[in-house]
mmCIF file with all atom_site columns, C-alpha atoms in Angstrom:
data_model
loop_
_atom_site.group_PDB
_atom_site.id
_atom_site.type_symbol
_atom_site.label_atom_id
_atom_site.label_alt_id
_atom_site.label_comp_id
_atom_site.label_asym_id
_atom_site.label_entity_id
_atom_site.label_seq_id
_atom_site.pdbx_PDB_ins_code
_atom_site.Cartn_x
_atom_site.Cartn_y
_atom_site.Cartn_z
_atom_site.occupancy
_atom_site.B_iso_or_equiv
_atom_site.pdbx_formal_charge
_atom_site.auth_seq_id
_atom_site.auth_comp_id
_atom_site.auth_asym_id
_atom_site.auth_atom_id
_atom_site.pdbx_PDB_model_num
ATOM 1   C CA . UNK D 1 1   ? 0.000   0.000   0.000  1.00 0.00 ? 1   UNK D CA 1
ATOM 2   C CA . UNK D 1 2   ? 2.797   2.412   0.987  1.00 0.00 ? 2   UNK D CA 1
ATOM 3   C CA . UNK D 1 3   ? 4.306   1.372   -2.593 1.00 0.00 ? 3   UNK D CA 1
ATOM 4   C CA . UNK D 1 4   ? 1.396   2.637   -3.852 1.00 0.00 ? 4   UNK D CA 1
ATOM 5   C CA . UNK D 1 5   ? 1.621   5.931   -2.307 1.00 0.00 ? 5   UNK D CA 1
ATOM 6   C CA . UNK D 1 6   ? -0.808  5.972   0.628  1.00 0.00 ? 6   UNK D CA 1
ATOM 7   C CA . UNK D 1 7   ? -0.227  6.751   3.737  1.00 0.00 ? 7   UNK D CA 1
ATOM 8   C CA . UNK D 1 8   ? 0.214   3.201   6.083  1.00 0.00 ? 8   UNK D CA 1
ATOM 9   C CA . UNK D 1 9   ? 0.776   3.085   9.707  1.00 0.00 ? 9   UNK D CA 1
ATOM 10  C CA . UNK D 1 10  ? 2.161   -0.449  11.235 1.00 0.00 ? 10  UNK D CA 1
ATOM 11  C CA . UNK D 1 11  ? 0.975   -1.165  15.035 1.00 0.00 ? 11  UNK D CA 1
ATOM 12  C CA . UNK D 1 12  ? 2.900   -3.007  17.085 1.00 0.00 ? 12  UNK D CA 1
ATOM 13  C CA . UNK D 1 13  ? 4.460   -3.827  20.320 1.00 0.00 ? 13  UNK D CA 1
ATOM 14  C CA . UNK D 1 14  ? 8.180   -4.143  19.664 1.00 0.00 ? 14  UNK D CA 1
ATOM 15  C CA . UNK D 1 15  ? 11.043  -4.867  22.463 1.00 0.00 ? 15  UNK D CA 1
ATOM 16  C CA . UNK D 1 16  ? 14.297  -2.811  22.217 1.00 0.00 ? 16  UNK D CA 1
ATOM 17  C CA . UNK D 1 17  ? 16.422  -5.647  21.369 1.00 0.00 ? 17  UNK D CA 1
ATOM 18  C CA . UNK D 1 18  ? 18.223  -5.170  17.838 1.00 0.00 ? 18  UNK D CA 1
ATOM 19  C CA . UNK D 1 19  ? 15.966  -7.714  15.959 1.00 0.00 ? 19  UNK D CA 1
ATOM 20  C CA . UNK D 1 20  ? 12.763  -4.825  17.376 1.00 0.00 ? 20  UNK D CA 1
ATOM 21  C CA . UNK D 1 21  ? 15.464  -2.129  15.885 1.00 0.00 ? 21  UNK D CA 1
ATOM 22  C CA . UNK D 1 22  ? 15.880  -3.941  12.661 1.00 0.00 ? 22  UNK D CA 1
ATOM 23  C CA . UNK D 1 23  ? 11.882  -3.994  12.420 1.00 0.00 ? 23  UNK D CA 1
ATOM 24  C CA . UNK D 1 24  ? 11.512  -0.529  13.325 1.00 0.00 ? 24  UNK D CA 1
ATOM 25  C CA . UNK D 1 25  ? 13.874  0.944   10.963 1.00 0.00 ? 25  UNK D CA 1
ATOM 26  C CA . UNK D 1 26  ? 12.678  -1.533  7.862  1.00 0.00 ? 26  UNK D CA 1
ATOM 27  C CA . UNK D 1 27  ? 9.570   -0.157  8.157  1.00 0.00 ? 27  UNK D CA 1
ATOM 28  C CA . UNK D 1 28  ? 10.741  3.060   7.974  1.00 0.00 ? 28  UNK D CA 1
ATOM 29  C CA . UNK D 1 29  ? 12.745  2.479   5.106  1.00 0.00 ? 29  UNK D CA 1
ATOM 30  C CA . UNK D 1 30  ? 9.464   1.255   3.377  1.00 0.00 ? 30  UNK D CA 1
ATOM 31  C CA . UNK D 1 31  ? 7.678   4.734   4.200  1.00 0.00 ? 31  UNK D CA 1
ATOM 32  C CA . UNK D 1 32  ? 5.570   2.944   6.497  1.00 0.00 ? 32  UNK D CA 1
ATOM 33  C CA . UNK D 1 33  ? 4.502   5.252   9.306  1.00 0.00 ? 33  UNK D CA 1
ATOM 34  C CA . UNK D 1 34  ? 6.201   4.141   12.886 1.00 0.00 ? 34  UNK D CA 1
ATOM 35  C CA . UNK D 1 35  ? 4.036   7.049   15.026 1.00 0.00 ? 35  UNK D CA 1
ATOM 36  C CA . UNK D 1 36  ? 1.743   3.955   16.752 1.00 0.00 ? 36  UNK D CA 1
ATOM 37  C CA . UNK D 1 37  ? 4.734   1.388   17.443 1.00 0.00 ? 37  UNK D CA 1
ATOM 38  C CA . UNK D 1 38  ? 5.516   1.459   21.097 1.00 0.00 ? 38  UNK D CA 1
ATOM 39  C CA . UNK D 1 39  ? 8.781   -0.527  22.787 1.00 0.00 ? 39  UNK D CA 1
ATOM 40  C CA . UNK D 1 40  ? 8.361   -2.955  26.090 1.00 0.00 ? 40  UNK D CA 1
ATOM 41  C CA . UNK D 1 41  ? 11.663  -1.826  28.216 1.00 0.00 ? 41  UNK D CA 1
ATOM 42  C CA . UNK D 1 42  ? 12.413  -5.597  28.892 1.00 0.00 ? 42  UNK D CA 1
ATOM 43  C CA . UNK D 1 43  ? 11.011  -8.067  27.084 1.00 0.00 ? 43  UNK D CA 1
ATOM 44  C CA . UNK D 1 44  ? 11.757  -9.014  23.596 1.00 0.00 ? 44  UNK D CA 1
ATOM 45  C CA . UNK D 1 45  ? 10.420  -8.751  20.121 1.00 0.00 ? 45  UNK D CA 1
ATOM 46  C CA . UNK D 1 46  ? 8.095   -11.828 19.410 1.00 0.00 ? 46  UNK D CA 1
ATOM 47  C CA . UNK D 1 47  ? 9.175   -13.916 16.420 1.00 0.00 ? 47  UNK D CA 1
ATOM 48  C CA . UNK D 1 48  ? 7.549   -17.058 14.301 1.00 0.00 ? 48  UNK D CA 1
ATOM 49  C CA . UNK D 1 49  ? 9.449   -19.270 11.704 1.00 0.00 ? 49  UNK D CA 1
ATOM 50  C CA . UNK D 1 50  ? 8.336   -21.027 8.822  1.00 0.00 ? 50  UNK D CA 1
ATOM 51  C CA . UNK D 1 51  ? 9.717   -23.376 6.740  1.00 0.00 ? 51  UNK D CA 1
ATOM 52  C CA . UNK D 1 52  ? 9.010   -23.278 2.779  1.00 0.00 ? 52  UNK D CA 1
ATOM 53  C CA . UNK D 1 53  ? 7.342   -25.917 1.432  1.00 0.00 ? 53  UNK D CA 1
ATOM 54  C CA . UNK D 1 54  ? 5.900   -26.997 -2.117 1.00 0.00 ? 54  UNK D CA 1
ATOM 55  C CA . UNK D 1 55  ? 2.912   -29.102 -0.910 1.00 0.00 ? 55  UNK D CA 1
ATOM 56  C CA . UNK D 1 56  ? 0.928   -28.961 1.817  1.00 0.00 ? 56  UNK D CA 1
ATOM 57  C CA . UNK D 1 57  ? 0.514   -26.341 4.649  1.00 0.00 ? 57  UNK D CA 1
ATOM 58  C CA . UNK D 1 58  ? 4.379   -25.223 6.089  1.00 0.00 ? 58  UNK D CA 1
ATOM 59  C CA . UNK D 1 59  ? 5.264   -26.391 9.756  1.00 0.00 ? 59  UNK D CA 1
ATOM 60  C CA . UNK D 1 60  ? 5.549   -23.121 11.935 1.00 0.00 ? 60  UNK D CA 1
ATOM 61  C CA . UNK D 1 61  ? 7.058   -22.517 14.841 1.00 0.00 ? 61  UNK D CA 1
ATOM 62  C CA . UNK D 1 62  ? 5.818   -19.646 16.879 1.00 0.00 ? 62  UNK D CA 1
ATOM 63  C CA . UNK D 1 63  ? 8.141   -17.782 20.060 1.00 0.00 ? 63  UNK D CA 1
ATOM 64  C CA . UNK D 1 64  ? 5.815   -15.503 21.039 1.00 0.00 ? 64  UNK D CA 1
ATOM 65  C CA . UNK D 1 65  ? 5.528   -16.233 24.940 1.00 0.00 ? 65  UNK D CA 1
ATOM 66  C CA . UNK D 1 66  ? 7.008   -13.598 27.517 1.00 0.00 ? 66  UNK D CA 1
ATOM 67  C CA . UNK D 1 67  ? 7.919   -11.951 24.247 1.00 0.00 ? 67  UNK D CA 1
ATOM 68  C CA . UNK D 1 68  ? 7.376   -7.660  24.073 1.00 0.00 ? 68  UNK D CA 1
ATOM 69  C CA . UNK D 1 69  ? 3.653   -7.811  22.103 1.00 0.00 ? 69  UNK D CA 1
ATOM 70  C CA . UNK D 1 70  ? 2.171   -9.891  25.033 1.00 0.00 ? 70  UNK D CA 1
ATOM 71  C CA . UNK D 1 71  ? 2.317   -6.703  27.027 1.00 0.00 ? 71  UNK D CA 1
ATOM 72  C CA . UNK D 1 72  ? 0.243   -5.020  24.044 1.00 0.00 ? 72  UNK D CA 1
ATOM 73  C CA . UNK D 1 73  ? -2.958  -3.470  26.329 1.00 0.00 ? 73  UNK D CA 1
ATOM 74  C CA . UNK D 1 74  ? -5.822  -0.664  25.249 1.00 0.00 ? 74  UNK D CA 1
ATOM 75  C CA . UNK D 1 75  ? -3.221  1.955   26.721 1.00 0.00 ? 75  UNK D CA 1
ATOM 76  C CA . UNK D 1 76  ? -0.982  1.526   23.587 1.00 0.00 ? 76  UNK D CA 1
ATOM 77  C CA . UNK D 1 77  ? -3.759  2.248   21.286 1.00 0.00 ? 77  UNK D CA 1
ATOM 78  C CA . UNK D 1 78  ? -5.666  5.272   23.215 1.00 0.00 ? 78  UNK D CA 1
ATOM 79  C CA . UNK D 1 79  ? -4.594  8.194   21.371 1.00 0.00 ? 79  UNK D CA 1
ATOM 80  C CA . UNK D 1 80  ? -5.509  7.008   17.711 1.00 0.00 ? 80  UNK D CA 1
ATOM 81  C CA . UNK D 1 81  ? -7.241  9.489   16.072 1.00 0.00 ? 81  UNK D CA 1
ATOM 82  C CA . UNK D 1 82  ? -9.780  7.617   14.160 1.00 0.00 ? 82  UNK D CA 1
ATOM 83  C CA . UNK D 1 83  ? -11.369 10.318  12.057 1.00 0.00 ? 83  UNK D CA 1
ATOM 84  C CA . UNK D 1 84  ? -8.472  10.145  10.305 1.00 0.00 ? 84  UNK D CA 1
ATOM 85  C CA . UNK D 1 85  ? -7.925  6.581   9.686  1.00 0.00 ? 85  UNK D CA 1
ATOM 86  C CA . UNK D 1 86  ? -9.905  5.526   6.316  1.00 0.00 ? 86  UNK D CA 1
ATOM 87  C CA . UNK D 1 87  ? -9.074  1.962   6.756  1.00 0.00 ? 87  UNK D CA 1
ATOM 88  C CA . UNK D 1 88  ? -8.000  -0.546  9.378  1.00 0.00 ? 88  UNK D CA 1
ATOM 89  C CA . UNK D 1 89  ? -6.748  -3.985  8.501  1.00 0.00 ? 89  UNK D CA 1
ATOM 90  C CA . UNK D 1 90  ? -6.715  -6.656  11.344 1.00 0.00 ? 90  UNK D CA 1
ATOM 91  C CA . UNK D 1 91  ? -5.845  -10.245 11.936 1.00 0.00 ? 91  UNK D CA 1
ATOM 92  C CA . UNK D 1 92  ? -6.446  -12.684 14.127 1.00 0.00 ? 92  UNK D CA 1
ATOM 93  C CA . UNK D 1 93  ? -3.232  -13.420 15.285 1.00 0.00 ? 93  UNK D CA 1
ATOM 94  C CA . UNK D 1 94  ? -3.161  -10.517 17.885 1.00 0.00 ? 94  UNK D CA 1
ATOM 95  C CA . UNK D 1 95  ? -6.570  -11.679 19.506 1.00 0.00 ? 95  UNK D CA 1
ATOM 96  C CA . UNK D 1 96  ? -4.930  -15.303 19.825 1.00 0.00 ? 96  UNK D CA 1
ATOM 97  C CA . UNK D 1 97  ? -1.762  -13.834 22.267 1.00 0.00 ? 97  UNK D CA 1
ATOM 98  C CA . UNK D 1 98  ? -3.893  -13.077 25.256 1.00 0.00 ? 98  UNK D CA 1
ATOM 99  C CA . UNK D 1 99  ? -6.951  -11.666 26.691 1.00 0.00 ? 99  UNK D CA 1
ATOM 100 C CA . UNK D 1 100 ? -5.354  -8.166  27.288 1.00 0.00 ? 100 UNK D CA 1
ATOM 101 C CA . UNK D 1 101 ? -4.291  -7.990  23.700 1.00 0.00 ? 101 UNK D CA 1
ATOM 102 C CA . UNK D 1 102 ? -7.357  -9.312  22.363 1.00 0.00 ? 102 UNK D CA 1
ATOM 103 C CA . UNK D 1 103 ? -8.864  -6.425  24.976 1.00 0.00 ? 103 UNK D CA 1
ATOM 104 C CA . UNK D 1 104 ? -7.129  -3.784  22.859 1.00 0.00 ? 104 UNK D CA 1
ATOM 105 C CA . UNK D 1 105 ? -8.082  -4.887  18.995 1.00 0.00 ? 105 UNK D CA 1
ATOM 106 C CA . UNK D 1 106 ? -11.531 -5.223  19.951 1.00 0.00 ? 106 UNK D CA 1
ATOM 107 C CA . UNK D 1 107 ? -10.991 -1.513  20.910 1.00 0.00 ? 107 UNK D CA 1
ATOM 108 C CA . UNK D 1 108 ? -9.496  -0.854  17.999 1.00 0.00 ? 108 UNK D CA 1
ATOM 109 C CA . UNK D 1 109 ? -12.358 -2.390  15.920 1.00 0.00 ? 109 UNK D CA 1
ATOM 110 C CA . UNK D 1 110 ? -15.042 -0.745  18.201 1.00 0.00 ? 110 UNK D CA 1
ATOM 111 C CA . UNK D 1 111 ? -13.536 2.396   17.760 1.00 0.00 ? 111 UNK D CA 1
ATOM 112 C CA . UNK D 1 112 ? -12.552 2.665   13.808 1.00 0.00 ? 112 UNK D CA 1
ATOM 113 C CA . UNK D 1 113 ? -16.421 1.217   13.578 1.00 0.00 ? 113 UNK D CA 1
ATOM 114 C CA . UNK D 1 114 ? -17.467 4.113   15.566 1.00 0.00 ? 114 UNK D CA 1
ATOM 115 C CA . UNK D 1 115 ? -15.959 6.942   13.615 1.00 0.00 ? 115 UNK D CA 1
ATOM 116 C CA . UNK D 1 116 ? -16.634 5.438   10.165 1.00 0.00 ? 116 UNK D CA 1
ATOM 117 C CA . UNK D 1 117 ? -13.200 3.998   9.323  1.00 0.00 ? 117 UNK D CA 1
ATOM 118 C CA . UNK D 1 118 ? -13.726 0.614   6.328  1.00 0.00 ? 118 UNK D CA 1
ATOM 119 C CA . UNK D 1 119 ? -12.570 -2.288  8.390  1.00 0.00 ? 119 UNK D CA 1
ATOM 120 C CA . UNK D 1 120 ? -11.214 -5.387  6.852  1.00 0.00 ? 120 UNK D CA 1
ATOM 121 C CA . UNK D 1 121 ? -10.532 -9.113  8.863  1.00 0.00 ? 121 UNK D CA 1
ATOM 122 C CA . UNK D 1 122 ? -8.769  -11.603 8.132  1.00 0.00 ? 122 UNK D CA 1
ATOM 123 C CA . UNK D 1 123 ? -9.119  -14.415 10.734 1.00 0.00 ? 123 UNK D CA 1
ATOM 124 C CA . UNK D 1 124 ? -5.721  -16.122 9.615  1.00 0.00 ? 124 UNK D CA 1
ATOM 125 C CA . UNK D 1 125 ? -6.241  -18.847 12.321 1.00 0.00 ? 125 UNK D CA 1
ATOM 126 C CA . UNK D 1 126 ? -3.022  -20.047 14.110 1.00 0.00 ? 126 UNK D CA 1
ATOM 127 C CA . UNK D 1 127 ? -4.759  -22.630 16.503 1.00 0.00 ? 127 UNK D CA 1
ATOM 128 C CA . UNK D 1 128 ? -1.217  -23.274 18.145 1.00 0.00 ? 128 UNK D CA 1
ATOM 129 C CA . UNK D 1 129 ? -1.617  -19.865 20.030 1.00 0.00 ? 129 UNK D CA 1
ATOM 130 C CA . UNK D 1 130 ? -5.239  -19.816 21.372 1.00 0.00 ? 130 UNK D CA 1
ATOM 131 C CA . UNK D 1 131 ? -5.849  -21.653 24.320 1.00 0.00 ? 131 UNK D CA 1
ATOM 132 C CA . UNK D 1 132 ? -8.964  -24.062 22.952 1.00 0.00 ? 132 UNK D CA 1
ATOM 133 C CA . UNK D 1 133 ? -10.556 -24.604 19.504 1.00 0.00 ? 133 UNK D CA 1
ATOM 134 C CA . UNK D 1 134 ? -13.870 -22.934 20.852 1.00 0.00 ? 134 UNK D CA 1
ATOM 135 C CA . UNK D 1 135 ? -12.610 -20.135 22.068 1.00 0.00 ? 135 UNK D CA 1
ATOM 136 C CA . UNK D 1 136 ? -10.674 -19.140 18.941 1.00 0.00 ? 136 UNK D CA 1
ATOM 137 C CA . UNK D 1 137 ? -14.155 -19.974 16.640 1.00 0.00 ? 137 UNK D CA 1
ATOM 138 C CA . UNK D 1 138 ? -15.848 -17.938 18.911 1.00 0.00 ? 138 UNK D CA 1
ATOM 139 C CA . UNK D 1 139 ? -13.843 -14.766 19.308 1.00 0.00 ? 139 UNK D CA 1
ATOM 140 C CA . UNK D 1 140 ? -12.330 -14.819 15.515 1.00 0.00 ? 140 UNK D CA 1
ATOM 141 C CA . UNK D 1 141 ? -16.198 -14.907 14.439 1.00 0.00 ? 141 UNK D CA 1
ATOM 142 C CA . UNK D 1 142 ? -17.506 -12.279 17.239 1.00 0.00 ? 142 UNK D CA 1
ATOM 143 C CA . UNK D 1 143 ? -14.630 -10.149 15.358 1.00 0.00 ? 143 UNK D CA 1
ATOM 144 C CA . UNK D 1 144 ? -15.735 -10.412 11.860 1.00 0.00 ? 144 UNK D CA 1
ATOM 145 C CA . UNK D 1 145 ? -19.026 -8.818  13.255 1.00 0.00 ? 145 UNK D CA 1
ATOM 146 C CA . UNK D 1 146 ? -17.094 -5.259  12.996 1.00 0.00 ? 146 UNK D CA 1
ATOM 147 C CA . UNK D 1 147 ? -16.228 -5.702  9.863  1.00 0.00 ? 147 UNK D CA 1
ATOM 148 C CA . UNK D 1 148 ? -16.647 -4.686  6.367  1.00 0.00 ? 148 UNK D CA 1
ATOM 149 C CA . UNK D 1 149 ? -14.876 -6.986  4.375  1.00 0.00 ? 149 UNK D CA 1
ATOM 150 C CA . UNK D 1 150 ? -13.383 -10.369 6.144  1.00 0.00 ? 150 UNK D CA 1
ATOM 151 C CA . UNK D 1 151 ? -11.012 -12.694 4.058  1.00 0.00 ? 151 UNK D CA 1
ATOM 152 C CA . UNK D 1 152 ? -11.515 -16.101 5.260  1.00 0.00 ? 152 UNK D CA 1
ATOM 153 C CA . UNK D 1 153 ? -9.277  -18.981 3.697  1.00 0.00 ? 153 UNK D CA 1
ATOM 154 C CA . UNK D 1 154 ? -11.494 -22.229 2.694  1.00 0.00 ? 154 UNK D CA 1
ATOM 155 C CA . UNK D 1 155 ? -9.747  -24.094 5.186  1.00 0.00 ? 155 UNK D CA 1
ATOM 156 C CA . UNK D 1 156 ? -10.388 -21.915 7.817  1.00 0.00 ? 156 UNK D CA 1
ATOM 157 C CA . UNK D 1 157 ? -14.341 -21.616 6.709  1.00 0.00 ? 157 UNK D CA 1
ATOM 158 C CA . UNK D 1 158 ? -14.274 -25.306 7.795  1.00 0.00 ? 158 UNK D CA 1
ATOM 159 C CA . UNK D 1 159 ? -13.846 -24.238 11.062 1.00 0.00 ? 159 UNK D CA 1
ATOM 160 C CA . UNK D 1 160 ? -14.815 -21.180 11.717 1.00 0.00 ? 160 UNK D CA 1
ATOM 161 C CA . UNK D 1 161 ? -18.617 -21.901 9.916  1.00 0.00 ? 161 UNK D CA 1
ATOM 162 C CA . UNK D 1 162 ? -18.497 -25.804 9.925  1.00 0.00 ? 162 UNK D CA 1
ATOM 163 C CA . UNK D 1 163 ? -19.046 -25.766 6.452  1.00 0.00 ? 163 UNK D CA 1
ATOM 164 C CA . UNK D 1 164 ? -16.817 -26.036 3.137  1.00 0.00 ? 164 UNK D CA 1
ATOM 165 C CA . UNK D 1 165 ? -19.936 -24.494 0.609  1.00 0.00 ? 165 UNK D CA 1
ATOM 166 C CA . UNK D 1 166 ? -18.820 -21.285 -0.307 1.00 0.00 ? 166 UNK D CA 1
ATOM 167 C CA . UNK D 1 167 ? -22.136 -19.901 -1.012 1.00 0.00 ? 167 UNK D CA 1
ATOM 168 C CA . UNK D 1 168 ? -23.049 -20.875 2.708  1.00 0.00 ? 168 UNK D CA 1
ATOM 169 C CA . UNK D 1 169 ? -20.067 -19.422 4.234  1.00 0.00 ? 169 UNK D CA 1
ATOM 170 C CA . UNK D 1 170 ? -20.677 -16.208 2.801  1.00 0.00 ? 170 UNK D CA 1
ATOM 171 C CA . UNK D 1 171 ? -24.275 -16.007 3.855  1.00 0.00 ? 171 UNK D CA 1
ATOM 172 C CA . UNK D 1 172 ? -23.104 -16.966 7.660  1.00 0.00 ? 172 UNK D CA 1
ATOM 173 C CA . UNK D 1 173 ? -21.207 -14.017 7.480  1.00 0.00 ? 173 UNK D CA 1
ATOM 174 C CA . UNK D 1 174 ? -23.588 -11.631 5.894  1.00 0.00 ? 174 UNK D CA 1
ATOM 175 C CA . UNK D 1 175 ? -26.087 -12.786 7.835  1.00 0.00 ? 175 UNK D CA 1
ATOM 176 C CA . UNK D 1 176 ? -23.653 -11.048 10.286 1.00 0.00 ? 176 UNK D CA 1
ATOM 177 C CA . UNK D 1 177 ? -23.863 -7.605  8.908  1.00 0.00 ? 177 UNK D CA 1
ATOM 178 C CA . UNK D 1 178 ? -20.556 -8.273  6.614  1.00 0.00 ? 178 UNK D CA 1
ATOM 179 C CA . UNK D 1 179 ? -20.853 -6.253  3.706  1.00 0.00 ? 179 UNK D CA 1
ATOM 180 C CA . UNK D 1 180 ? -18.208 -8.213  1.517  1.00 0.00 ? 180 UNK D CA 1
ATOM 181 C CA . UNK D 1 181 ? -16.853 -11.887 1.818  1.00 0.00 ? 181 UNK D CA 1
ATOM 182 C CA . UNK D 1 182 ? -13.574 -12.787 -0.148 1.00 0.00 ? 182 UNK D CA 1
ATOM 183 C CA . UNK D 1 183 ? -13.323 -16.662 0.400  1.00 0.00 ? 183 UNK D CA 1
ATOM 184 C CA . UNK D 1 184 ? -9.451  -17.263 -0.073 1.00 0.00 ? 184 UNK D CA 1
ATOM 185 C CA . UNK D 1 185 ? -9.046  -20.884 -2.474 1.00 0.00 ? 185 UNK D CA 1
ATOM 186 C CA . UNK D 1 186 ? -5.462  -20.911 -2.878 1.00 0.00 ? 186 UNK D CA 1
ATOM 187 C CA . UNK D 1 187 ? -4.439  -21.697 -6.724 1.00 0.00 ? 187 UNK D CA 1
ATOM 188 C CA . UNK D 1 188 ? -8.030  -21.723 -7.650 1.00 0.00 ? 188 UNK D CA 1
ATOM 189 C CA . UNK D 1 189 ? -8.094  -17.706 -7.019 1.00 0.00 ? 189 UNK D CA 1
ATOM 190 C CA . UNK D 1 190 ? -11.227 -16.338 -4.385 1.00 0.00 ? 190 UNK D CA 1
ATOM 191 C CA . UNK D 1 191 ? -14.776 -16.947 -3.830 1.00 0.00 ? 191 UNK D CA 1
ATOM 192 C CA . UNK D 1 192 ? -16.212 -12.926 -3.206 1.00 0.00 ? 192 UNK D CA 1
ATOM 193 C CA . UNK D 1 193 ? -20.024 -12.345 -2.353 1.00 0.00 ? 193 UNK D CA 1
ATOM 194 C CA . UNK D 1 194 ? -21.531 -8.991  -0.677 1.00 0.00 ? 194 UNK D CA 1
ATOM 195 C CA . UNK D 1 195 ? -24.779 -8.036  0.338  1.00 0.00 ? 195 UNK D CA 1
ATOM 196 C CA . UNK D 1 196 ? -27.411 -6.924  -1.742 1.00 0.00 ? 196 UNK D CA 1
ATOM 197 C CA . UNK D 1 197 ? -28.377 -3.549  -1.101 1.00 0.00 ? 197 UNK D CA 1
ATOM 198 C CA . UNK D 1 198 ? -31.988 -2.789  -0.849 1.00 0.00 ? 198 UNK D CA 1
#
């Protein structure tokens, strides 16, 4: 997006350890506004690996616990101006970390819904980091009630809506109050559907 000349902030919860430097300055770098990054004193940036692969789904490895972004809370996120921000992207990999970050996107959500901002989801499950399969389905769905446009991958629809039918996975989240559904098939391109305006 920043490539393509508008104006992108990244939010995050970086430590001050030189892999949260190299971060930090890359992004800057890419023109990629810093202004909402904020640095834990102590603990350390968060990382995940993943191995390339040519079939299948790549084996990940996630060290993310007692890392910097666990400490992410509503405080780090209170002085967005939202009348200003035109869209908000989110995933559901911050609202998998903890309670206390999943605290602060649903405040970001509420908020950008509040004051107007487009919000797209994309749920992009990582079942390693929630705590139980229910709880995940539950939140990840509760959060693609905020939004505009969510961006679910057919695998994930399984799931998330206990179904593989891409017609009826779009109308569960419609039903919803989703304006736009872009079902993610891998090779085979995307599944989109949006409510009919009356």
């Amino acid at each position: 997006m920043a490539r393509l000349g508008f104006e992108v902030d990244f939010l995050t919860k970086l430590g001050k350890d030189p892999f949260g430097q190299y971060i930090y300055k890359y992004l800057q770098n890419e023109r990629i506004g810093t202004e909402h990054i904020t640095f834990d004193e102590e603990l350390n940036t968060g990382i995940m690996l993943k191995n390339k692969t040519k079939e299948g789904d790549p084996i990940t490895a996630y060290y993310r616990k007692g890392s910097a972004f666990t400490n992410f809370s509503i405080e780090d996120v209170m002085d967005i101006d939202f009348s200003e921000v035109r869209l908000l992207h989110v995933t559901g990999i911050p609202p998998a970390v903890n309670r206390v970050t999943r605290g602060a996107v649903y405040h970001l959500m509420a908020k950008a819904r509040e004051a107007g901002s487009f919000i797209t989801f994309d749920p992009n499950m990582r079942p390693e980091l929630w705590k139980n399969e229910e709880t995940m389905i539950k939140v990840l769905n509760n959060m693609a009630r905020y939004a505009n446009v969510v961006l679910p991958g057919i695998s994930e629809c399984e799931k998330l809506t206990g179904s593989r039918d891409k017609e009826t996975i779009a109308q569960f989240y419609l039903d919803m109050g989703v304006e736009y559904v872009v079902i993610k098939t891998g090779s085979d391109g995307a599944f989109i559907k949006n409510k009919v305006k009356k």
